[in-house]
Amino acid sequence: MKTATQYTLEHAQQLDREDPLAQYRSQFHRPIDKHGKEYVYMCGNSLGLQPKTTEAAIQQELEDWKKLGVEGHFKARNPWMPYHHFLRDAMAKVVGAKPQEVVLMNTLSVNLHLMMVSFYRPTAERHKIVIESDAFPSDKYAVESQLRFHGLHPAIRSTRSHARIETFGESFDLRKSKIEIRPRPGEVCLRHEDIYDLIEEQGDEIALIMLGNPNYYTGQFLDMKAITERAHAKGITVGFDCAHGAGNRPLDLHDSGCDFAVWCTYKYLNGGPGAIAGTFVHERHSNRMDLPRFEGWWGHDQDTRFGMRDDFQPMPGADAWQLSNPPILALAPVWASLKIFEEVGMAALREKSIKLTGYLEELLNQLGRDRIRIITPHEPEQRGCQLSLQVVGADKSLFDRLSDSGVIADWREPDVIRVAPTPLYTSFTEVFEFVERLKNCM
């Protein structure tokens, strides 16, 4: 049984003294308010903090560019030609993949479209895409635009919400090609059994399952392996948007068996605003010449890439989906952060994350479960570090007061405050202080 002393500032400070990862907090810059005090930062699920090594990492490439010009491709301290491969092993460990299954390129939504070009291959019989009803808007837009790309007649483009489209020699309702799987009435999170039932019932018509993991709004983490196994048994391709998973919790993408995954690096991976994104393509697709894709010269075999006149010969693995040469100044901050992940390891981060988020949950429950509803699943295996809160009877004015108190968190319409105690740089004391300020604002 928990005692009152375990909900005090002194207890939080004791937890920090016992934390083997406490030292890493000092390796990140922290936002400062107008009074010179550190904000309580709970927003790593939206933008991660800047590692103190980031500036030097970027400066190194600027110096090499200044001194070497184009020769930096071969003579820079970190030669630019193979630069993206310097990050590959560490990134693969973060997402649980083999190195050749991972590539850093473009931005998340661009990569999602590139993956659907290859892995969404609709036919008249199998054309449906499954997405969660409360998916991140960009994912919905990408899915809907892919459906239109595969058959919407230009003459009815302006009335797409009621459109019927002609494709594959017969008409079908655009709305019926996108399946939004919803929670049960009165619930917020999805049930795995409902996903499995949908696969069983409509599997012969589903071409692609594409789910966010964790979901950006609820923070729910889905069992990728179980979903993929059931989908593959029905001949369905599976992909995941892991924007809120990469760097947050182990993903085990290779062992999950999913066909592809995409993620950004500006949230838990601390790559900076608008940072370059990541893509996973399972190794079973590495040498599939029948798989269509949009192609560019950096996806061409590196041994003959500068022959310039050769027909496209894809690189092995995920590298084949690259279109352009890597943006060095965008990769440098990600590399600086990944070196920290390499040092700490996802297992240690996950261990602290479970304790830190569990501690936050305990403190919130002390404020009264009749006042604060945590919509994120309670079970650690069904979430990362984010907790999504609904405060009974409150509106955005509560969040505004919380912000004015020196807390940086995240508001999502219509009534959710997202809070993410990120294990690399959030302390138990900071979690305690967040809850105290929330209590005062309530």
mmCIF file with all atom_site columns, N, CA and C in Angstrom, residues 78-141:
data_model
loop_
_atom_site.group_PDB
_atom_site.id
_atom_site.type_symbol
_atom_site.label_atom_id
_atom_site.label_alt_id
_atom_site.label_comp_id
_atom_site.label_asym_id
_atom_site.label_entity_id
_atom_site.label_seq_id
_atom_site.pdbx_PDB_ins_code
_atom_site.Cartn_x
_atom_site.Cartn_y
_atom_site.Cartn_z
_atom_site.occupancy
_atom_site.B_iso_or_equiv
_atom_site.pdbx_formal_charge
_atom_site.auth_seq_id
_atom_site.auth_comp_id
_atom_site.auth_asym_id
_atom_site.auth_atom_id
_atom_site.pdbx_PDB_model_num
ATOM 1   N N  . ASN A 1 78  ? 33.190  13.915 -41.220 1.00 0.00 ? 78  ASN A N  1
ATOM 2   C CA . ASN A 1 78  ? 32.175  12.882 -41.426 1.00 0.00 ? 78  ASN A CA 1
ATOM 3   C C  . ASN A 1 78  ? 31.739  12.968 -42.883 1.00 0.00 ? 78  ASN A C  1
ATOM 4   N N  . PRO A 1 79  ? 32.406  12.252 -43.781 1.00 0.00 ? 79  PRO A N  1
ATOM 5   C CA . PRO A 1 79  ? 32.144  12.429 -45.220 1.00 0.00 ? 79  PRO A CA 1
ATOM 6   C C  . PRO A 1 79  ? 30.656  12.360 -45.546 1.00 0.00 ? 79  PRO A C  1
ATOM 7   N N  . TRP A 1 80  ? 30.216  13.259 -46.427 1.00 0.00 ? 80  TRP A N  1
ATOM 8   C CA . TRP A 1 80  ? 28.796  13.396 -46.690 1.00 0.00 ? 80  TRP A CA 1
ATOM 9   C C  . TRP A 1 80  ? 28.233  12.280 -47.563 1.00 0.00 ? 80  TRP A C  1
ATOM 10  N N  . MET A 1 81  ? 29.038  11.694 -48.393 1.00 0.00 ? 81  MET A N  1
ATOM 11  C CA . MET A 1 81  ? 28.522  10.640 -49.276 1.00 0.00 ? 81  MET A CA 1
ATOM 12  C C  . MET A 1 81  ? 27.867  9.502  -48.497 1.00 0.00 ? 81  MET A C  1
ATOM 13  N N  . PRO A 1 82  ? 28.529  8.947  -47.508 1.00 0.00 ? 82  PRO A N  1
ATOM 14  C CA . PRO A 1 82  ? 27.895  7.851  -46.740 1.00 0.00 ? 82  PRO A CA 1
ATOM 15  C C  . PRO A 1 82  ? 27.234  8.331  -45.445 1.00 0.00 ? 82  PRO A C  1
ATOM 16  N N  . TYR A 1 83  ? 26.999  9.622  -45.302 1.00 0.00 ? 83  TYR A N  1
ATOM 17  C CA . TYR A 1 83  ? 26.612  10.200 -44.012 1.00 0.00 ? 83  TYR A CA 1
ATOM 18  C C  . TYR A 1 83  ? 25.384  9.525  -43.407 1.00 0.00 ? 83  TYR A C  1
ATOM 19  N N  . HIS A 1 84  ? 24.375  9.272  -44.222 1.00 0.00 ? 84  HIS A N  1
ATOM 20  C CA . HIS A 1 84  ? 23.138  8.705  -43.664 1.00 0.00 ? 84  HIS A CA 1
ATOM 21  C C  . HIS A 1 84  ? 23.356  7.320  -43.078 1.00 0.00 ? 84  HIS A C  1
ATOM 22  N N  . HIS A 1 85  ? 24.391  6.628  -43.547 1.00 0.00 ? 85  HIS A N  1
ATOM 23  C CA . HIS A 1 85  ? 24.680  5.305  -43.004 1.00 0.00 ? 85  HIS A CA 1
ATOM 24  C C  . HIS A 1 85  ? 25.310  5.387  -41.603 1.00 0.00 ? 85  HIS A C  1
ATOM 25  N N  . PHE A 1 86  ? 25.886  6.552  -41.256 1.00 0.00 ? 86  PHE A N  1
ATOM 26  C CA . PHE A 1 86  ? 26.447  6.708  -39.916 1.00 0.00 ? 86  PHE A CA 1
ATOM 27  C C  . PHE A 1 86  ? 25.365  6.592  -38.845 1.00 0.00 ? 86  PHE A C  1
ATOM 28  N N  . LEU A 1 87  ? 24.122  6.940  -39.214 1.00 0.00 ? 87  LEU A N  1
ATOM 29  C CA . LEU A 1 87  ? 23.022  6.948  -38.260 1.00 0.00 ? 87  LEU A CA 1
ATOM 30  C C  . LEU A 1 87  ? 22.244  5.633  -38.262 1.00 0.00 ? 87  LEU A C  1
ATOM 31  N N  . ARG A 1 88  ? 22.493  4.791  -39.241 1.00 0.00 ? 88  ARG A N  1
ATOM 32  C CA . ARG A 1 88  ? 21.589  3.675  -39.509 1.00 0.00 ? 88  ARG A CA 1
ATOM 33  C C  . ARG A 1 88  ? 21.558  2.639  -38.394 1.00 0.00 ? 88  ARG A C  1
ATOM 34  N N  . ASP A 1 89  ? 22.709  2.234  -37.891 1.00 0.00 ? 89  ASP A N  1
ATOM 35  C CA . ASP A 1 89  ? 22.739  1.194  -36.865 1.00 0.00 ? 89  ASP A CA 1
ATOM 36  C C  . ASP A 1 89  ? 22.023  1.644  -35.600 1.00 0.00 ? 89  ASP A C  1
ATOM 37  N N  . ALA A 1 90  ? 22.298  2.883  -35.166 1.00 0.00 ? 90  ALA A N  1
ATOM 38  C CA . ALA A 1 90  ? 21.667  3.387  -33.951 1.00 0.00 ? 90  ALA A CA 1
ATOM 39  C C  . ALA A 1 90  ? 20.163  3.523  -34.139 1.00 0.00 ? 90  ALA A C  1
ATOM 40  N N  . MET A 1 91  ? 19.732  4.004  -35.306 1.00 0.00 ? 91  MET A N  1
ATOM 41  C CA . MET A 1 91  ? 18.305  4.148  -35.565 1.00 0.00 ? 91  MET A CA 1
ATOM 42  C C  . MET A 1 91  ? 17.626  2.790  -35.596 1.00 0.00 ? 91  MET A C  1
ATOM 43  N N  . ALA A 1 92  ? 18.287  1.807  -36.172 1.00 0.00 ? 92  ALA A N  1
ATOM 44  C CA . ALA A 1 92  ? 17.722  0.457  -36.236 1.00 0.00 ? 92  ALA A CA 1
ATOM 45  C C  . ALA A 1 92  ? 17.515  -0.113 -34.835 1.00 0.00 ? 92  ALA A C  1
ATOM 46  N N  . LYS A 1 93  ? 18.442  0.150  -33.926 1.00 0.00 ? 93  LYS A N  1
ATOM 47  C CA . LYS A 1 93  ? 18.293  -0.341 -32.550 1.00 0.00 ? 93  LYS A CA 1
ATOM 48  C C  . LYS A 1 93  ? 17.112  0.328  -31.856 1.00 0.00 ? 93  LYS A C  1
ATOM 49  N N  . VAL A 1 94  ? 16.907  1.600  -32.118 1.00 0.00 ? 94  VAL A N  1
ATOM 50  C CA . VAL A 1 94  ? 15.809  2.325  -31.480 1.00 0.00 ? 94  VAL A CA 1
ATOM 51  C C  . VAL A 1 94  ? 14.461  1.739  -31.876 1.00 0.00 ? 94  VAL A C  1
ATOM 52  N N  . VAL A 1 95  ? 14.309  1.386  -33.160 1.00 0.00 ? 95  VAL A N  1
ATOM 53  C CA . VAL A 1 95  ? 13.002  0.907  -33.633 1.00 0.00 ? 95  VAL A CA 1
ATOM 54  C C  . VAL A 1 95  ? 12.927  -0.612 -33.730 1.00 0.00 ? 95  VAL A C  1
ATOM 55  N N  . GLY A 1 96  ? 13.998  -1.319 -33.382 1.00 0.00 ? 96  GLY A N  1
ATOM 56  C CA . GLY A 1 96  ? 13.967  -2.780 -33.392 1.00 0.00 ? 96  GLY A CA 1
ATOM 57  C C  . GLY A 1 96  ? 13.943  -3.352 -34.793 1.00 0.00 ? 96  GLY A C  1
ATOM 58  N N  . ALA A 1 97  ? 14.901  -2.943 -35.607 1.00 0.00 ? 97  ALA A N  1
ATOM 59  C CA . ALA A 1 97  ? 14.962  -3.388 -36.999 1.00 0.00 ? 97  ALA A CA 1
ATOM 60  C C  . ALA A 1 97  ? 16.381  -3.793 -37.348 1.00 0.00 ? 97  ALA A C  1
ATOM 61  N N  . LYS A 1 98  ? 16.540  -4.434 -38.490 1.00 0.00 ? 98  LYS A N  1
ATOM 62  C CA . LYS A 1 98  ? 17.866  -4.679 -39.024 1.00 0.00 ? 98  LYS A CA 1
ATOM 63  C C  . LYS A 1 98  ? 18.321  -3.413 -39.753 1.00 0.00 ? 98  LYS A C  1
ATOM 64  N N  . PRO A 1 99  ? 19.619  -3.109 -39.732 1.00 0.00 ? 99  PRO A N  1
ATOM 65  C CA . PRO A 1 99  ? 20.085  -1.856 -40.324 1.00 0.00 ? 99  PRO A CA 1
ATOM 66  C C  . PRO A 1 99  ? 19.615  -1.635 -41.760 1.00 0.00 ? 99  PRO A C  1
ATOM 67  N N  . GLN A 1 100 ? 19.620  -2.678 -42.590 1.00 0.00 ? 100 GLN A N  1
ATOM 68  C CA . GLN A 1 100 ? 19.247  -2.463 -43.984 1.00 0.00 ? 100 GLN A CA 1
ATOM 69  C C  . GLN A 1 100 ? 17.741  -2.244 -44.166 1.00 0.00 ? 100 GLN A C  1
ATOM 70  N N  . GLU A 1 101 ? 16.971  -2.429 -43.089 1.00 0.00 ? 101 GLU A N  1
ATOM 71  C CA . GLU A 1 101 ? 15.529  -2.193 -43.166 1.00 0.00 ? 101 GLU A CA 1
ATOM 72  C C  . GLU A 1 101 ? 15.160  -0.735 -42.872 1.00 0.00 ? 101 GLU A C  1
ATOM 73  N N  . VAL A 1 102 ? 16.154  0.081  -42.529 1.00 0.00 ? 102 VAL A N  1
ATOM 74  C CA . VAL A 1 102 ? 15.894  1.440  -42.045 1.00 0.00 ? 102 VAL A CA 1
ATOM 75  C C  . VAL A 1 102 ? 16.608  2.459  -42.914 1.00 0.00 ? 102 VAL A C  1
ATOM 76  N N  . VAL A 1 103 ? 15.922  3.561  -43.187 1.00 0.00 ? 103 VAL A N  1
ATOM 77  C CA . VAL A 1 103 ? 16.566  4.683  -43.864 1.00 0.00 ? 103 VAL A CA 1
ATOM 78  C C  . VAL A 1 103 ? 15.963  5.977  -43.333 1.00 0.00 ? 103 VAL A C  1
ATOM 79  N N  . LEU A 1 104 ? 16.796  6.992  -43.176 1.00 0.00 ? 104 LEU A N  1
ATOM 80  C CA . LEU A 1 104 ? 16.344  8.321  -42.784 1.00 0.00 ? 104 LEU A CA 1
ATOM 81  C C  . LEU A 1 104 ? 16.268  9.190  -44.032 1.00 0.00 ? 104 LEU A C  1
ATOM 82  N N  . MET A 1 105 ? 15.083  9.740  -44.302 1.00 0.00 ? 105 MET A N  1
ATOM 83  C CA . MET A 1 105 ? 14.883  10.521 -45.523 1.00 0.00 ? 105 MET A CA 1
ATOM 84  C C  . MET A 1 105 ? 13.595  11.335 -45.403 1.00 0.00 ? 105 MET A C  1
ATOM 85  N N  . ASN A 1 106 ? 13.530  12.443 -46.129 1.00 0.00 ? 106 ASN A N  1
ATOM 86  C CA . ASN A 1 106 ? 12.305  13.225 -46.304 1.00 0.00 ? 106 ASN A CA 1
ATOM 87  C C  . ASN A 1 106 ? 11.673  13.628 -44.970 1.00 0.00 ? 106 ASN A C  1
ATOM 88  N N  . THR A 1 107 ? 10.349  13.769 -44.982 1.00 0.00 ? 107 THR A N  1
ATOM 89  C CA . THR A 1 107 ? 9.573   14.004 -43.770 1.00 0.00 ? 107 THR A CA 1
ATOM 90  C C  . THR A 1 107 ? 8.492   12.942 -43.691 1.00 0.00 ? 107 THR A C  1
ATOM 91  N N  . LEU A 1 108 ? 7.808   12.879 -42.557 1.00 0.00 ? 108 LEU A N  1
ATOM 92  C CA . LEU A 1 108 ? 6.941   11.737 -42.276 1.00 0.00 ? 108 LEU A CA 1
ATOM 93  C C  . LEU A 1 108 ? 5.842   11.548 -43.323 1.00 0.00 ? 108 LEU A C  1
ATOM 94  N N  . SER A 1 109 ? 5.091   12.591 -43.620 1.00 0.00 ? 109 SER A N  1
ATOM 95  C CA . SER A 1 109 ? 3.971   12.431 -44.548 1.00 0.00 ? 109 SER A CA 1
ATOM 96  C C  . SER A 1 109 ? 4.441   12.092 -45.951 1.00 0.00 ? 109 SER A C  1
ATOM 97  N N  . VAL A 1 110 ? 5.591   12.629 -46.345 1.00 0.00 ? 110 VAL A N  1
ATOM 98  C CA . VAL A 1 110 ? 6.166   12.268 -47.646 1.00 0.00 ? 110 VAL A CA 1
ATOM 99  C C  . VAL A 1 110 ? 6.478   10.779 -47.666 1.00 0.00 ? 110 VAL A C  1
ATOM 100 N N  . ASN A 1 111 ? 7.110   10.302 -46.598 1.00 0.00 ? 111 ASN A N  1
ATOM 101 C CA . ASN A 1 111 ? 7.452   8.877  -46.543 1.00 0.00 ? 111 ASN A CA 1
ATOM 102 C C  . ASN A 1 111 ? 6.207   7.995  -46.507 1.00 0.00 ? 111 ASN A C  1
ATOM 103 N N  . LEU A 1 112 ? 5.173   8.461  -45.834 1.00 0.00 ? 112 LEU A N  1
ATOM 104 C CA . LEU A 1 112 ? 3.932   7.694  -45.810 1.00 0.00 ? 112 LEU A CA 1
ATOM 105 C C  . LEU A 1 112 ? 3.368   7.547  -47.221 1.00 0.00 ? 112 LEU A C  1
ATOM 106 N N  . HIS A 1 113 ? 3.386   8.606  -47.986 1.00 0.00 ? 113 HIS A N  1
ATOM 107 C CA . HIS A 1 113 ? 2.917   8.524  -49.366 1.00 0.00 ? 113 HIS A CA 1
ATOM 108 C C  . HIS A 1 113 ? 3.796   7.577  -50.192 1.00 0.00 ? 113 HIS A C  1
ATOM 109 N N  . LEU A 1 114 ? 5.110   7.667  -50.010 1.00 0.00 ? 114 LEU A N  1
ATOM 110 C CA . LEU A 1 114 ? 6.007   6.785  -50.764 1.00 0.00 ? 114 LEU A CA 1
ATOM 111 C C  . LEU A 1 114 ? 5.745   5.319  -50.433 1.00 0.00 ? 114 LEU A C  1
ATOM 112 N N  . MET A 1 115 ? 5.453   5.050  -49.169 1.00 0.00 ? 115 MET A N  1
ATOM 113 C CA . MET A 1 115 ? 5.159   3.674  -48.788 1.00 0.00 ? 115 MET A CA 1
ATOM 114 C C  . MET A 1 115 ? 3.836   3.199  -49.384 1.00 0.00 ? 115 MET A C  1
ATOM 115 N N  . MET A 1 116 ? 2.847   4.066  -49.404 1.00 0.00 ? 116 MET A N  1
ATOM 116 C CA . MET A 1 116 ? 1.556   3.656  -49.969 1.00 0.00 ? 116 MET A CA 1
ATOM 117 C C  . MET A 1 116 ? 1.622   3.497  -51.483 1.00 0.00 ? 116 MET A C  1
ATOM 118 N N  . VAL A 1 117 ? 2.505   4.243  -52.121 1.00 0.00 ? 117 VAL A N  1
ATOM 119 C CA . VAL A 1 117 ? 2.726   4.000  -53.555 1.00 0.00 ? 117 VAL A CA 1
ATOM 120 C C  . VAL A 1 117 ? 3.128   2.558  -53.786 1.00 0.00 ? 117 VAL A C  1
ATOM 121 N N  . SER A 1 118 ? 3.967   2.045  -52.897 1.00 0.00 ? 118 SER A N  1
ATOM 122 C CA . SER A 1 118 ? 4.458   0.675  -53.055 1.00 0.00 ? 118 SER A CA 1
ATOM 123 C C  . SER A 1 118 ? 3.500   -0.364 -52.481 1.00 0.00 ? 118 SER A C  1
ATOM 124 N N  . PHE A 1 119 ? 2.880   -0.047 -51.353 1.00 0.00 ? 119 PHE A N  1
ATOM 125 C CA . PHE A 1 119 ? 2.187   -1.094 -50.610 1.00 0.00 ? 119 PHE A CA 1
ATOM 126 C C  . PHE A 1 119 ? 0.661   -0.989 -50.621 1.00 0.00 ? 119 PHE A C  1
ATOM 127 N N  . TYR A 1 120 ? 0.121   0.072  -51.192 1.00 0.00 ? 120 TYR A N  1
ATOM 128 C CA . TYR A 1 120 ? -1.322  0.105  -51.398 1.00 0.00 ? 120 TYR A CA 1
ATOM 129 C C  . TYR A 1 120 ? -1.585  -0.123 -52.884 1.00 0.00 ? 120 TYR A C  1
ATOM 130 N N  . ARG A 1 121 ? -1.965  -1.343 -53.229 1.00 0.00 ? 121 ARG A N  1
ATOM 131 C CA . ARG A 1 121 ? -2.171  -1.743 -54.628 1.00 0.00 ? 121 ARG A CA 1
ATOM 132 C C  . ARG A 1 121 ? -3.608  -2.252 -54.769 1.00 0.00 ? 121 ARG A C  1
ATOM 133 N N  . PRO A 1 122 ? -4.565  -1.331 -54.855 1.00 0.00 ? 122 PRO A N  1
ATOM 134 C CA . PRO A 1 122 ? -5.976  -1.726 -54.843 1.00 0.00 ? 122 PRO A CA 1
ATOM 135 C C  . PRO A 1 122 ? -6.411  -2.453 -56.109 1.00 0.00 ? 122 PRO A C  1
ATOM 136 N N  . THR A 1 123 ? -7.353  -3.345 -55.927 1.00 0.00 ? 123 THR A N  1
ATOM 137 C CA . THR A 1 123 ? -8.033  -3.999 -57.039 1.00 0.00 ? 123 THR A CA 1
ATOM 138 C C  . THR A 1 123 ? -9.533  -3.800 -56.827 1.00 0.00 ? 123 THR A C  1
ATOM 139 N N  . ALA A 1 124 ? -10.324 -4.211 -57.812 1.00 0.00 ? 124 ALA A N  1
ATOM 140 C CA . ALA A 1 124 ? -11.773 -4.069 -57.677 1.00 0.00 ? 124 ALA A CA 1
ATOM 141 C C  . ALA A 1 124 ? -12.295 -4.857 -56.487 1.00 0.00 ? 124 ALA A C  1
ATOM 142 N N  . GLU A 1 125 ? -11.663 -5.980 -56.200 1.00 0.00 ? 125 GLU A N  1
ATOM 143 C CA . GLU A 1 125 ? -12.120 -6.827 -55.094 1.00 0.00 ? 125 GLU A CA 1
ATOM 144 C C  . GLU A 1 125 ? -11.498 -6.412 -53.760 1.00 0.00 ? 125 GLU A C  1
ATOM 145 N N  . ARG A 1 126 ? -10.262 -5.911 -53.787 1.00 0.00 ? 126 ARG A N  1
ATOM 146 C CA . ARG A 1 126 ? -9.541  -5.612 -52.541 1.00 0.00 ? 126 ARG A CA 1
ATOM 147 C C  . ARG A 1 126 ? -9.010  -4.179 -52.639 1.00 0.00 ? 126 ARG A C  1
ATOM 148 N N  . HIS A 1 127 ? -9.748  -3.234 -52.065 1.00 0.00 ? 127 HIS A N  1
ATOM 149 C CA . HIS A 1 127 ? -9.378  -1.834 -52.216 1.00 0.00 ? 127 HIS A CA 1
ATOM 150 C C  . HIS A 1 127 ? -9.496  -1.030 -50.921 1.00 0.00 ? 127 HIS A C  1
ATOM 151 N N  . LYS A 1 128 ? -9.898  -1.643 -49.825 1.00 0.00 ? 128 LYS A N  1
ATOM 152 C CA . LYS A 1 128 ? -10.163 -0.899 -48.599 1.00 0.00 ? 128 LYS A CA 1
ATOM 153 C C  . LYS A 1 128 ? -8.876  -0.641 -47.800 1.00 0.00 ? 128 LYS A C  1
ATOM 154 N N  . ILE A 1 129 ? -8.852  0.526  -47.149 1.00 0.00 ? 129 ILE A N  1
ATOM 155 C CA . ILE A 1 129 ? -7.779  0.882  -46.219 1.00 0.00 ? 129 ILE A CA 1
ATOM 156 C C  . ILE A 1 129 ? -8.395  1.060  -44.832 1.00 0.00 ? 129 ILE A C  1
ATOM 157 N N  . VAL A 1 130 ? -7.794  0.440  -43.841 1.00 0.00 ? 130 VAL A N  1
ATOM 158 C CA . VAL A 1 130 ? -8.252  0.565  -42.457 1.00 0.00 ? 130 VAL A CA 1
ATOM 159 C C  . VAL A 1 130 ? -7.358  1.570  -41.730 1.00 0.00 ? 130 VAL A C  1
ATOM 160 N N  . ILE A 1 131 ? -7.993  2.521  -41.060 1.00 0.00 ? 131 ILE A N  1
ATOM 161 C CA . ILE A 1 131 ? -7.279  3.519  -40.274 1.00 0.00 ? 131 ILE A CA 1
ATOM 162 C C  . ILE A 1 131 ? -8.119  3.797  -39.036 1.00 0.00 ? 131 ILE A C  1
ATOM 163 N N  . GLU A 1 132 ? -7.504  4.192  -37.939 1.00 0.00 ? 132 GLU A N  1
ATOM 164 C CA . GLU A 1 132 ? -8.303  4.466  -36.753 1.00 0.00 ? 132 GLU A CA 1
ATOM 165 C C  . GLU A 1 132 ? -9.112  5.754  -36.946 1.00 0.00 ? 132 GLU A C  1
ATOM 166 N N  . SER A 1 133 ? -10.293 5.812  -36.364 1.00 0.00 ? 133 SER A N  1
ATOM 167 C CA . SER A 1 133 ? -11.188 6.955  -36.559 1.00 0.00 ? 133 SER A CA 1
ATOM 168 C C  . SER A 1 133 ? -10.570 8.245  -36.047 1.00 0.00 ? 133 SER A C  1
ATOM 169 N N  . ASP A 1 134 ? -9.733  8.150  -35.025 1.00 0.00 ? 134 ASP A N  1
ATOM 170 C CA . ASP A 1 134 ? -9.095  9.337  -34.459 1.00 0.00 ? 134 ASP A CA 1
ATOM 171 C C  . ASP A 1 134 ? -7.613  9.363  -34.814 1.00 0.00 ? 134 ASP A C  1
ATOM 172 N N  . ALA A 1 135 ? -7.320  9.022  -36.063 1.00 0.00 ? 135 ALA A N  1
ATOM 173 C CA . ALA A 1 135 ? -5.930  9.057  -36.529 1.00 0.00 ? 135 ALA A CA 1
ATOM 174 C C  . ALA A 1 135 ? -5.454  10.504 -36.623 1.00 0.00 ? 135 ALA A C  1
ATOM 175 N N  . PHE A 1 136 ? -4.146  10.688 -36.620 1.00 0.00 ? 136 PHE A N  1
ATOM 176 C CA . PHE A 1 136 ? -3.593  12.017 -36.812 1.00 0.00 ? 136 PHE A CA 1
ATOM 177 C C  . PHE A 1 136 ? -4.068  12.555 -38.161 1.00 0.00 ? 136 PHE A C  1
ATOM 178 N N  . PRO A 1 137 ? -4.474  13.830 -38.241 1.00 0.00 ? 137 PRO A N  1
ATOM 179 C CA . PRO A 1 137 ? -5.061  14.344 -39.478 1.00 0.00 ? 137 PRO A CA 1
ATOM 180 C C  . PRO A 1 137 ? -4.235  14.093 -40.729 1.00 0.00 ? 137 PRO A C  1
ATOM 181 N N  . SER A 1 138 ? -2.919  14.245 -40.653 1.00 0.00 ? 138 SER A N  1
ATOM 182 C CA . SER A 1 138 ? -2.094  14.046 -41.845 1.00 0.00 ? 138 SER A CA 1
ATOM 183 C C  . SER A 1 138 ? -2.218  12.628 -42.386 1.00 0.00 ? 138 SER A C  1
ATOM 184 N N  . ASP A 1 139 ? -2.354  11.650 -41.481 1.00 0.00 ? 139 ASP A N  1
ATOM 185 C CA . ASP A 1 139 ? -2.534  10.267 -41.924 1.00 0.00 ? 139 ASP A CA 1
ATOM 186 C C  . ASP A 1 139 ? -3.861  10.105 -42.656 1.00 0.00 ? 139 ASP A C  1
ATOM 187 N N  . LYS A 1 140 ? -4.898  10.732 -42.125 1.00 0.00 ? 140 LYS A N  1
ATOM 188 C CA . LYS A 1 140 ? -6.201  10.669 -42.797 1.00 0.00 ? 140 LYS A CA 1
ATOM 189 C C  . LYS A 1 140 ? -6.132  11.317 -44.171 1.00 0.00 ? 140 LYS A C  1
ATOM 190 N N  . TYR A 1 141 ? -5.506  12.488 -44.236 1.00 0.00 ? 141 TYR A N  1
ATOM 191 C CA . TYR A 1 141 ? -5.416  13.182 -45.515 1.00 0.00 ? 141 TYR A CA 1
ATOM 192 C C  . TYR A 1 141 ? -4.641  12.343 -46.527 1.00 0.00 ? 141 TYR A C  1
#
